[in-house]
Coordinates of C-alpha atoms in Angstrom, one line a residue:
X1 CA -23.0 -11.1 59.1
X2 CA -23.8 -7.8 60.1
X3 CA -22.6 -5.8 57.4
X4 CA -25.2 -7.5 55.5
X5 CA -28.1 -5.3 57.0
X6 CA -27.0 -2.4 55.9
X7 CA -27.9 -0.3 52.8
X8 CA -25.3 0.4 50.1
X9 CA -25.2 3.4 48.1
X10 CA -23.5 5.1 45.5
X11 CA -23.6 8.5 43.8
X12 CA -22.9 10.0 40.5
X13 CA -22.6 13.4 39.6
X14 CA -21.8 15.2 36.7
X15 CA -21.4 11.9 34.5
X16 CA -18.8 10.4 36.9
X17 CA -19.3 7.1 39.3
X18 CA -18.1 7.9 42.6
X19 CA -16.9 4.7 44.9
X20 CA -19.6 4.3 47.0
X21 CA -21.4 6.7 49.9
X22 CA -23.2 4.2 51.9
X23 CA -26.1 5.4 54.3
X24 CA -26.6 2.5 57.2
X25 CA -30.4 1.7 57.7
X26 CA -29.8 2.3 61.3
X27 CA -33.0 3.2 64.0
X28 CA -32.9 7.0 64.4
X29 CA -28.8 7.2 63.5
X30 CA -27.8 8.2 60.0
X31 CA -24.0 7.4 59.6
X32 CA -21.8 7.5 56.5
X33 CA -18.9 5.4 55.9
X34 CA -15.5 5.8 54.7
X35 CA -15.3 5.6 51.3
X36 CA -12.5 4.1 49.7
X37 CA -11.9 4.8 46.0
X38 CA -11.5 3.2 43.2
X39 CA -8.0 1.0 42.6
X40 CA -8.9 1.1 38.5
X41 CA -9.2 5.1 38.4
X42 CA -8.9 6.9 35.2
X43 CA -5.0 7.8 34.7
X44 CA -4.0 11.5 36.2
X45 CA -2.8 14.4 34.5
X46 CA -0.1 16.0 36.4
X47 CA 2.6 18.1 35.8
X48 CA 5.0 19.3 38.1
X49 CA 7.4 22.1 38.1
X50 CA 10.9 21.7 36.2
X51 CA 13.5 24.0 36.6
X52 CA 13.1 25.1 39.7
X53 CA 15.8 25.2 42.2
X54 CA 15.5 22.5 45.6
X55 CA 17.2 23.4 48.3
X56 CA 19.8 20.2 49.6
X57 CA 23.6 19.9 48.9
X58 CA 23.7 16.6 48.2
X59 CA 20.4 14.2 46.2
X60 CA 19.5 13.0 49.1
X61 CA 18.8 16.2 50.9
X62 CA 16.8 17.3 48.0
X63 CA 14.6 15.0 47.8
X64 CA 13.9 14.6 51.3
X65 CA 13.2 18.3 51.4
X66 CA 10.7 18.0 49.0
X67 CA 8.9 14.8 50.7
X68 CA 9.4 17.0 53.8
X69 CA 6.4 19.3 51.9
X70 CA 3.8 16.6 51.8
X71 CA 0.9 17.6 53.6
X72 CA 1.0 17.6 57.6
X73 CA 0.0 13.7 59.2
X74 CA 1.1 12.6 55.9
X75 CA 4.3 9.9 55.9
X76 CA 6.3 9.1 53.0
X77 CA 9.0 5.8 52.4
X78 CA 11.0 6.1 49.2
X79 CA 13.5 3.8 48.0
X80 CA 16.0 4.4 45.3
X81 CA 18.3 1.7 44.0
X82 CA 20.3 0.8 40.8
X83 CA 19.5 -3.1 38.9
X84 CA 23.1 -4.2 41.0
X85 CA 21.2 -3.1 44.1
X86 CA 23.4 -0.3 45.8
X87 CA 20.8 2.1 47.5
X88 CA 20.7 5.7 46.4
X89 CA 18.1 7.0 48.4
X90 CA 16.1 5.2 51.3
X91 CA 13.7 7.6 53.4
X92 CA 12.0 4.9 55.5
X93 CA 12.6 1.6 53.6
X94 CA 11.8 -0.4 55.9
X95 CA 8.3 1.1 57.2
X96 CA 5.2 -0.8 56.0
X97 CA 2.6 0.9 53.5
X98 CA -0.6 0.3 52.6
X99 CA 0.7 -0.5 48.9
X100 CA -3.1 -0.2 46.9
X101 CA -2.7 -1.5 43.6
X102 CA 1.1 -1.8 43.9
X103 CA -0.2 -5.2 45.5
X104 CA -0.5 -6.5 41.7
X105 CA 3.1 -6.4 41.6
X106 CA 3.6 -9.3 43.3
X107 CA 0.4 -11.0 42.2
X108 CA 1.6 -10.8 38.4
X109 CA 5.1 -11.4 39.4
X110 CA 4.0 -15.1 41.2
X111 CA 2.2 -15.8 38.3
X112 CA 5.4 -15.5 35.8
X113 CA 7.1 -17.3 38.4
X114 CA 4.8 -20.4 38.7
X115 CA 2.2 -20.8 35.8
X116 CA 3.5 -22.7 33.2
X117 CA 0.9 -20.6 31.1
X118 CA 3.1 -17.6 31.0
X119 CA 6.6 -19.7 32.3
X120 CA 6.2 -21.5 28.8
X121 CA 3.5 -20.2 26.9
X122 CA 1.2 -22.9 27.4
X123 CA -2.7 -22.0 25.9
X124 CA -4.8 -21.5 29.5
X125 CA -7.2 -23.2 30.3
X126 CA -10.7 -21.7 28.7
X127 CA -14.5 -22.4 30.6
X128 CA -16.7 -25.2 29.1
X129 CA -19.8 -26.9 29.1
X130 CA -20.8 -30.3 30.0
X131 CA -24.0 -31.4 28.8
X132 CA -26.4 -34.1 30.7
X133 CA -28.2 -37.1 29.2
X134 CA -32.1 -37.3 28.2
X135 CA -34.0 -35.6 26.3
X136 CA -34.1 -32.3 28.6
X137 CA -30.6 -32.5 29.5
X138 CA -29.3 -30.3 32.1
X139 CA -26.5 -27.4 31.2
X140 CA -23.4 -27.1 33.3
X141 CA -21.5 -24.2 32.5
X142 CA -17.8 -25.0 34.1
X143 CA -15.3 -22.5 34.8
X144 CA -11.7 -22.5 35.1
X145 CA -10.4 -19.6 36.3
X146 CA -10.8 -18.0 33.0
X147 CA -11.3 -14.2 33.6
X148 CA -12.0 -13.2 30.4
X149 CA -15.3 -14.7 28.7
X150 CA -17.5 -12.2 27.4
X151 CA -21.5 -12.0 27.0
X152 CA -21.2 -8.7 25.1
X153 CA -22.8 -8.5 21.7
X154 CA -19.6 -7.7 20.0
X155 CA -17.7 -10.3 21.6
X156 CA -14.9 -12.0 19.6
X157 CA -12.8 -14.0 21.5
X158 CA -13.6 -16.1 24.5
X159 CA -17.6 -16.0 24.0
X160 CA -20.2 -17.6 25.4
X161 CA -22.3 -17.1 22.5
X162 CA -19.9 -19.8 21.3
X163 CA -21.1 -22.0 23.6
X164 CA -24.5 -21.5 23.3
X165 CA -24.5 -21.8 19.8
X166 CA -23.1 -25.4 20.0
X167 CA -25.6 -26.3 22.7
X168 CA -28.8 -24.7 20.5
X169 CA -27.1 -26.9 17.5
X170 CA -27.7 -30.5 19.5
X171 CA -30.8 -29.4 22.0
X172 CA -33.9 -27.7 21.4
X173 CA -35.1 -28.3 24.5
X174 CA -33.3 -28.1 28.4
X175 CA -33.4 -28.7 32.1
X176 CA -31.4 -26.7 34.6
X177 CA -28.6 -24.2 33.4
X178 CA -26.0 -24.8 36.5
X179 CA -23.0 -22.0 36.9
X180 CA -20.2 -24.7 37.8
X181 CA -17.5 -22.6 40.0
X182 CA -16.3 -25.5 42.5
X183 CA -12.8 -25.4 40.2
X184 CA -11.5 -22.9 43.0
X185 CA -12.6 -22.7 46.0
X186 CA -15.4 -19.7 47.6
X187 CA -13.1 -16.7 48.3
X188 CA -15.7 -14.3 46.2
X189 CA -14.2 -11.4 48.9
X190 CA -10.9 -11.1 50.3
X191 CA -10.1 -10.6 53.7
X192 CA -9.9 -6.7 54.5
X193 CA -11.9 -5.5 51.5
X194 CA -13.5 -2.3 52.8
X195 CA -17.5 -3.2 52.7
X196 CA -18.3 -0.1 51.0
X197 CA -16.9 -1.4 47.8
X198 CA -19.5 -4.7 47.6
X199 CA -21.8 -3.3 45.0
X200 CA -19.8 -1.1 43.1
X201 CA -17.5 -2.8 40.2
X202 CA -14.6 -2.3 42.3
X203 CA -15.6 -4.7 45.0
X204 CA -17.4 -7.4 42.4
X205 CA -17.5 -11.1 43.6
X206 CA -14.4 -13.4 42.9
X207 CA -15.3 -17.1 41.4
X208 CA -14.0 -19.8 39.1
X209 CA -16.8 -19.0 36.8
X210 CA -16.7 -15.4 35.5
X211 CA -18.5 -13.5 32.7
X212 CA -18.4 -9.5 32.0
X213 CA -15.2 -9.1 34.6
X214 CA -18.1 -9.6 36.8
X215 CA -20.1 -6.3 36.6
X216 CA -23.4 -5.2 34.3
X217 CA -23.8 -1.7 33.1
X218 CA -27.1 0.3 33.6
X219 CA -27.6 3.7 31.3
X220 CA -29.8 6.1 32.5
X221 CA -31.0 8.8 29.6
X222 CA -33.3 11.5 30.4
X223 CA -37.0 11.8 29.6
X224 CA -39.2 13.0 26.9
X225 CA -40.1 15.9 28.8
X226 CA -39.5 18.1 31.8
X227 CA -40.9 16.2 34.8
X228 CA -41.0 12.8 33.4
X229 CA -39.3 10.0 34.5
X230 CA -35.7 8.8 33.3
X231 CA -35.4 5.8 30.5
X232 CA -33.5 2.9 31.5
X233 CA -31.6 0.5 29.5
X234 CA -31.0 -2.6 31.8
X235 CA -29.7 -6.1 31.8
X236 CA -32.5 -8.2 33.1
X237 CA -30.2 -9.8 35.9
X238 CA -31.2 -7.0 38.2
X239 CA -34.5 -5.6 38.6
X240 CA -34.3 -1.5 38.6
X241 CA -36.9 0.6 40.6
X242 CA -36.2 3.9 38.5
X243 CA -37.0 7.2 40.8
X244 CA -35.1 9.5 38.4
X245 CA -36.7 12.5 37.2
X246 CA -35.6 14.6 33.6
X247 CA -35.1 18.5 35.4
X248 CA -33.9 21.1 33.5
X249 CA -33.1 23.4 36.6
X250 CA -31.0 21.3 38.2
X251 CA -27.9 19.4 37.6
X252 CA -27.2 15.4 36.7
X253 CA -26.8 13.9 40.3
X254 CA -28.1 10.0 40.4
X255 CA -27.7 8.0 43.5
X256 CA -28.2 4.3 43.6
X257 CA -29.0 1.6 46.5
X258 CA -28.3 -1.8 46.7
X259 CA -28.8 -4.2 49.8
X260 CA -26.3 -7.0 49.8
X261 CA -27.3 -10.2 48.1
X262 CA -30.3 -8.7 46.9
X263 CA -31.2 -8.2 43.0
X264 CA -32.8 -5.2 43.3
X265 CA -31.5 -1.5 42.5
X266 CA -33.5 1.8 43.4
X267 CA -32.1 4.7 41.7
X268 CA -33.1 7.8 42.7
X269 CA -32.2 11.4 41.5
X270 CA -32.3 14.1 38.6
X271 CA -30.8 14.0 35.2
X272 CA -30.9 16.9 33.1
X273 CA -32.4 16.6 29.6
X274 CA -30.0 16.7 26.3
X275 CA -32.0 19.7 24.7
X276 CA -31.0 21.6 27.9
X277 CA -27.7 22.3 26.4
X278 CA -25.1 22.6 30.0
X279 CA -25.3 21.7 33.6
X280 CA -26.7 23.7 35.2
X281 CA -23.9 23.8 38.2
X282 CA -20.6 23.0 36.2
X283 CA -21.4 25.2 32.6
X284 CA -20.4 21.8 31.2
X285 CA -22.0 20.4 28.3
X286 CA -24.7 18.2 29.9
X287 CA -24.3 14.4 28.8
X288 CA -27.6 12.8 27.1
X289 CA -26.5 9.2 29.4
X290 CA -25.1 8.3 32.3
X291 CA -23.3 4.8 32.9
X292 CA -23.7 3.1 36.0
X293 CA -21.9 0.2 36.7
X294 CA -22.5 -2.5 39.6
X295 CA -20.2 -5.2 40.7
X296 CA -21.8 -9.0 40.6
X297 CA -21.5 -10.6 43.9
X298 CA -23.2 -14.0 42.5
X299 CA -20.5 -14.9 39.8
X300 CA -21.7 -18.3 38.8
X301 CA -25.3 -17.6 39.0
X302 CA -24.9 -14.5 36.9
X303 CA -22.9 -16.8 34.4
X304 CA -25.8 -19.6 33.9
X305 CA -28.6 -16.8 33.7
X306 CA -27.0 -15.3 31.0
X307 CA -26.7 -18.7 29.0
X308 CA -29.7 -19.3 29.8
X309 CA -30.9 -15.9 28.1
X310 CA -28.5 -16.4 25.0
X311 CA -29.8 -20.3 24.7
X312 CA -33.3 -18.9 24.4
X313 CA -32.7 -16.3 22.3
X314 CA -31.7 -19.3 20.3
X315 CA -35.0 -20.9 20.3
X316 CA -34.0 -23.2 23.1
X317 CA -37.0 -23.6 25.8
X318 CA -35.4 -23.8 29.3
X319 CA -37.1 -26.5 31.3
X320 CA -35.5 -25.7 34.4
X321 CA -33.7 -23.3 36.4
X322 CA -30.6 -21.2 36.7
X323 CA -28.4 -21.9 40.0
X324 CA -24.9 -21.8 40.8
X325 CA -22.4 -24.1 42.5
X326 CA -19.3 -23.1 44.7
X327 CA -17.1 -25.2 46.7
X328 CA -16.3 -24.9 50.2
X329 CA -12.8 -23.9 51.6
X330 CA -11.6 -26.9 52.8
X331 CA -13.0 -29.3 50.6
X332 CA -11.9 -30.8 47.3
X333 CA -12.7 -29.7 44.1
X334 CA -14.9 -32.5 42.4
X335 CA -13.7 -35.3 40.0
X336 CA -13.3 -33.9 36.7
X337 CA -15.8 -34.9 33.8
X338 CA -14.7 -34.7 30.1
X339 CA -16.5 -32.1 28.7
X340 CA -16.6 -31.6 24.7
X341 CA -17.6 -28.1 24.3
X342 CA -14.9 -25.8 25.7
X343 CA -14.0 -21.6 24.9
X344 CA -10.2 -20.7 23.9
X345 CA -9.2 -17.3 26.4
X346 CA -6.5 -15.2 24.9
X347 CA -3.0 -15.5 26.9
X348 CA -2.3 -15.0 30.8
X349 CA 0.5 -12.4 29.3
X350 CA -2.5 -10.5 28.2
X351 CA -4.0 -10.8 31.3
X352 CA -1.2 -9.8 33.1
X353 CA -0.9 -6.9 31.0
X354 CA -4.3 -5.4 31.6
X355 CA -3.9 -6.5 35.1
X356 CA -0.9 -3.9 35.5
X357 CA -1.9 -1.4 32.9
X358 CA -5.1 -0.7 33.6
X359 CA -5.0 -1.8 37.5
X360 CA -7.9 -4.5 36.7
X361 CA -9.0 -5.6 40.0
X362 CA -11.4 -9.1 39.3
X363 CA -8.4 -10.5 37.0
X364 CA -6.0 -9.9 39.8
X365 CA -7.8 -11.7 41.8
X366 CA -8.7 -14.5 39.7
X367 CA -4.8 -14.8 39.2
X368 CA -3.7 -15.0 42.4
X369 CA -6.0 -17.6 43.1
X370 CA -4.9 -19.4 40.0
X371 CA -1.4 -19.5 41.3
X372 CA -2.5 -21.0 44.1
X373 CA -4.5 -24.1 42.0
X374 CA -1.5 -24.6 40.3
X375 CA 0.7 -25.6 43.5
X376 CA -3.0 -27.3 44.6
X377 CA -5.0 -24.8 46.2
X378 CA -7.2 -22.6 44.7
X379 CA -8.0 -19.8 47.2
X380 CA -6.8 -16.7 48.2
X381 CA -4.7 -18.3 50.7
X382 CA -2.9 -20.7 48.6
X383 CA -2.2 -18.3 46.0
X384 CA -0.7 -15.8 49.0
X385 CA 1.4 -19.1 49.9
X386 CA 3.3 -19.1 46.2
X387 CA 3.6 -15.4 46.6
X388 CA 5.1 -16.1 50.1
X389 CA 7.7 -18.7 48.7
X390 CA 8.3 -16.5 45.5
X391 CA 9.7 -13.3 48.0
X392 CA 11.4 -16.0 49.8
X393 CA 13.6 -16.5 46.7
X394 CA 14.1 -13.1 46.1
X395 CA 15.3 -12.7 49.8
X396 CA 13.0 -10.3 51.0
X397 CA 12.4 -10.9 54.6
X398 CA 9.1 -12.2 55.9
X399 CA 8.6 -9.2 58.5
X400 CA 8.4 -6.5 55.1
X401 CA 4.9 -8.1 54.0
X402 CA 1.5 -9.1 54.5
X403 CA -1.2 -9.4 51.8
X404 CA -4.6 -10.6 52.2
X405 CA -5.7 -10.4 48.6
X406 CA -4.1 -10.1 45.0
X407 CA -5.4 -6.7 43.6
X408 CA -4.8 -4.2 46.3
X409 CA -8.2 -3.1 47.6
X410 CA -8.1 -4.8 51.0
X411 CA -7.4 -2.4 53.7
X412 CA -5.5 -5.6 55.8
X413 CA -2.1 -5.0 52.9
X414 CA 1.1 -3.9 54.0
X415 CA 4.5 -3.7 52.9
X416 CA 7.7 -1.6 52.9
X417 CA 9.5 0.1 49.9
X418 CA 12.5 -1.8 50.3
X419 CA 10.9 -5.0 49.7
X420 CA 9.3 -3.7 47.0
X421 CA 12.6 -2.3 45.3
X422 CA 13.9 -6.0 46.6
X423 CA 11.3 -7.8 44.4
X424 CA 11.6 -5.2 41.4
X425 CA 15.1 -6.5 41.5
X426 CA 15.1 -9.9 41.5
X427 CA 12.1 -9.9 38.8
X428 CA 14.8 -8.0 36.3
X429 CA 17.3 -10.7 36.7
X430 CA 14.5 -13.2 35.9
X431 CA 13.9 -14.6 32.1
X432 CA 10.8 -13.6 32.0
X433 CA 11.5 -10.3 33.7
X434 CA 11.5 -7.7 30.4
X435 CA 8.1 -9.0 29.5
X436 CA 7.1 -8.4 33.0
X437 CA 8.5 -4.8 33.2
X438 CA 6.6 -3.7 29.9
X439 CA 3.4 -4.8 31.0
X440 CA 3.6 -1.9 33.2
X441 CA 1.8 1.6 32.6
X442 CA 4.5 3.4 30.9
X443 CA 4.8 7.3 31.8
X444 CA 2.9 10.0 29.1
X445 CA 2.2 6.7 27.0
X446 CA -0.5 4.3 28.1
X447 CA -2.4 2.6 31.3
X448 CA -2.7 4.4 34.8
X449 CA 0.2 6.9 33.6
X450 CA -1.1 7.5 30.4
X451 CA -1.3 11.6 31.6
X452 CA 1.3 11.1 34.2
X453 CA 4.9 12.5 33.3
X454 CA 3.5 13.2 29.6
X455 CA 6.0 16.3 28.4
X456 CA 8.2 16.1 30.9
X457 CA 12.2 14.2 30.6
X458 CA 10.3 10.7 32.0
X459 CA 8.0 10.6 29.0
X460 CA 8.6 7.1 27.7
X461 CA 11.4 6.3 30.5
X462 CA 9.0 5.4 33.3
X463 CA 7.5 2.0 33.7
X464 CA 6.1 1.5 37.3
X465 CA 2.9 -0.1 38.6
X466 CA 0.4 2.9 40.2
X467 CA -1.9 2.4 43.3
X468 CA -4.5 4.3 45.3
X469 CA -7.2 3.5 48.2
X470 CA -8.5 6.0 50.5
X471 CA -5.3 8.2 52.0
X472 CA -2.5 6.4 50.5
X473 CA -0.7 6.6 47.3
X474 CA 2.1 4.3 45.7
X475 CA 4.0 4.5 42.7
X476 CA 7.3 1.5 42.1
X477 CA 9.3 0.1 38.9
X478 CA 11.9 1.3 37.1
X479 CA 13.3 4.7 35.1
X480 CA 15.7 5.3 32.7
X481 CA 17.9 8.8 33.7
X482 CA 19.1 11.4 31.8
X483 CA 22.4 9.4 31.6
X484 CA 20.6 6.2 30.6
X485 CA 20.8 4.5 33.5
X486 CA 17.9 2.3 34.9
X487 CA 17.2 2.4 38.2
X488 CA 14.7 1.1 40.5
X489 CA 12.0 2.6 42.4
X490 CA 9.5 2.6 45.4
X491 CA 7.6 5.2 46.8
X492 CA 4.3 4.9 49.0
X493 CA 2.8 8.0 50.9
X494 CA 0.3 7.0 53.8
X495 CA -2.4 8.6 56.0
X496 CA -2.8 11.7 53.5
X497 CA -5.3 14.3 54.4
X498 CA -8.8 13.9 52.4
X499 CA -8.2 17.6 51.1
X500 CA -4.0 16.7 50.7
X501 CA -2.2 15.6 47.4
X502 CA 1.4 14.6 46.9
X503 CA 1.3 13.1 43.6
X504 CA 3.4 16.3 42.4
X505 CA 5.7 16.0 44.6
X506 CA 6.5 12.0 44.2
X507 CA 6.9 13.1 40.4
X508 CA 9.3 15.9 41.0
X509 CA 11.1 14.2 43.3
X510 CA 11.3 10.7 40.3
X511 CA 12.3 13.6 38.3
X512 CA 14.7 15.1 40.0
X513 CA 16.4 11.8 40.7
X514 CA 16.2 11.1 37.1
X515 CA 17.9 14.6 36.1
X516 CA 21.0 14.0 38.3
X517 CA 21.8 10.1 37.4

């Protein structure tokens, strides 16, 4: 494809990873793209103003009045309901939002619904190996879906050190190391996902077989002296060309450049040294590192390299190759082989939890198309099917939605507050439906809204699902009022100005509506 010619970028400055700038390697044109941030952001600090008088006679009038503030362009739909249903406030319910990360509200949801994993509590289903005959056998790492399987040195649970070990125990010597991902089928991006996100951790590759969440860390320290060139710790997956200079005079600013489906990372830029006491910018305390982190778009190949390093750390000579397998969308997945040697994750509920708490895009993803293997198809379209025929059930009409992906970063998402207030409903009426609702970020305590509503009435009484991408803003779940009611909640804000913010005002308004119930 076209978008395959171009040259991604991305910056840092100051110690923290921006999205993506990308600079097009176009003849005599120099163009910079949209950039669309992060879903998994750091949680917000805000505090808005208690106390103060808002104009209106009635709730309704009041909190209109204060969306009516939001910056000029800017459109806000905000739906207010208690658990029976009865509406309390709906400004635009039935508009469709771009709903960001609030999309993993109906991703999680689907998964309670249909996987008998978190239905029942049945152990999910962990990656294995399957190893060949002869005397150089070949390797074939096989995964299932399992988001969680580590490489890290400190890893506990769910490692493939584990794996390797058994492996190193029966063969001292190998053939190929194959990354097995044909379990689900190729949907390594959704439809919609802005292209500026590829080779930065928000945009990493989707695939049966995982490792890492699918992204490798890079730390970049200064030099020994002025002048001298930055030091580099590096994974050996990607090959770094390091243009990074130590400067004292000038502040921490490190850009990186990745073409697509390539291996190979320039980073260019200045880093201040750690004897050089502050930024020279900022004032701030200059950092000693920076961490740069790069989404994998190979999963499966990443996977068998990495076994293959671990196996020869092992004493294990590798005879062959690494290479990965992925299955085409509209073919079957292969005829199952007993395999012997298999990894224990920990629980989808855990999953789930991190999912919504810490707005993690790659096991969102992996979920959804989970869901969809469970009713047969494992892709980004069956799983969007189940999610289809769960809203179906909870009677939210087909016209509210559209998804094209399970996490929230495609562009192509839409839905309206009602439908969101709809499903928040029906999911508390479900059995599984409190374990659902506290695997949300809960206000001033922990996840996305670990800052958010901290000191303020809604400390503790807030448990909603966050989102953002590039102008748009969404916040939905439920709140427990002054008079202990709960009550359910949607907002979305869309097409905000790049210099705009309305996350104050949603929180005054939640408050307000909390204050008077």
């Amino acid at each position: 494809m076209a978008q395959f010619q171009r040259i991604w970028t991305g910056k840092i400055k100051a110690g923290l990873a921006l999205a993506g700038v990308i600079g097009m390697a176009m003849p005599a044109v120099a163009q910079t793209a949209t950039r669309t941030k992060p879903v998994a952001a750091k949680p917000v600090s805000v505090k808005p103003v208690t106390g103060e008088t808002v104009p209106g006679r009635t709730l309704d009038e009041k909190i209109r009045n204060i969306l009516g503030t939001i910056p000029k362009g800017a459109r806000a739909g905000f739906v207010v309901t208690t658990l029976e249903g009865r509406e309390i406030i709906a400004i635009r319910p039935d508009e469709r939002f771009v709903p960001a990360s609030n999309t993993k509200l109906f991703t999680t949801a689907a998964a309670y619904t249909f996987l008998p994993e978190l239905k029942n509590g049945t152990a999910p289903r962990g990656n294995a190996a399957l190893i060949g005959s002869g005397a150089r056998p070949d390797i074939s790492l096989i995964g299932y879906g399992d988001a969680r399987m580590s490489s890290a040195p400190d890893c506990q649970v769910d490692c493939l050190a584990t794996l390797a070990d058994a492996i190193a125990k029966q063969h001292r010597t190998v053939g190929d190391i194959i990354g097995d991902s044909r379990y689900l089928v190729d949907d390594r991006f959704s439809m919609g996902m802005a292209w500026n996100n590829i080779p930065t951790r928000s945009g990493a590759g989707l695939a049966a077989l995982s490792l890492d969440g699918n992204e490798v860390a890079l730390m970049v320290k200064p030099g020994a002296a002025q002048g001298a060139a930055a030091l580099v710790e590096a994974p050996g997956y990607y090959r770094v060309i390091n243009r990074v200079v130590t400067r004292a005079e000038m502040p921490t600013k490190i850009d990186y450049y990745r073409s697509p489906g390539s291996r190979d990372i320039l980073l260019t830029g200045t880093i201040q040294p750690a004897s050089s006491g502050q930024q020279a910018t900022t004032g701030q305390p200059a950092p000693t590192a920076q961490r740069l982190r790069f989404g994998i778009e190979d999963p499966a190949d990443y996977a068998a390299f990495r076994l293959a390093e671990l196996l020869r750390a092992r004493g294990v000579t590798v005879r062959g190759t690494s290479r990965a397998l992925y299955r085409l969308p509209g073919t079957s997945a292969p005829v199952e082989t007993p395999t012997t040697l298999s990894l224990t994750p920990p629980s989808l509920a855990d999953d789930v939890r991190i999912i919504n708490k810490d707005s993690q895009n790659v096991y969102a993803e992996l979920l959804l198309r989970r869901v969809g293997a469970s009713q047969g198809d494992g892709s980004v379209e069956g799983g969007l099917k189940v999610v289809e025929a769960m809203l179906a059930q909870a009677g939210v009409p087909r016209t509210a939605w559209d998804f094209s992906d399970g996490s929230g970063m495609s562009t192509y998402n839409r839905v309206s507050p009602r439908a969101t207030a709809q499903l928040l409903r029906w999911a508390a009426n479900q059995p599984w439906g409190m374990a659902w609702r506290q695997s949300l970020p809960i206000g001033g305590s922990d996840g996305t809204l670990a800052r958010r509503f901290a000191d303020t009435p809604l400390q503790g009484k807030i448990f909603a699902k966050t989102g953002t991408v590039n102008a748009a803003t969404a916040l939905s779940g439920y709140l427990v009022t002054a008079k202990g009611r709960t009550l359910i909640f949607s907002s979305y804000v869309a097409d905000i100005p790049a210099d705009g913010s309305v996350t104050a005002l949603v929180d005054k308004a939640l408050l307000l509506i909390a204050a008077e119930n």
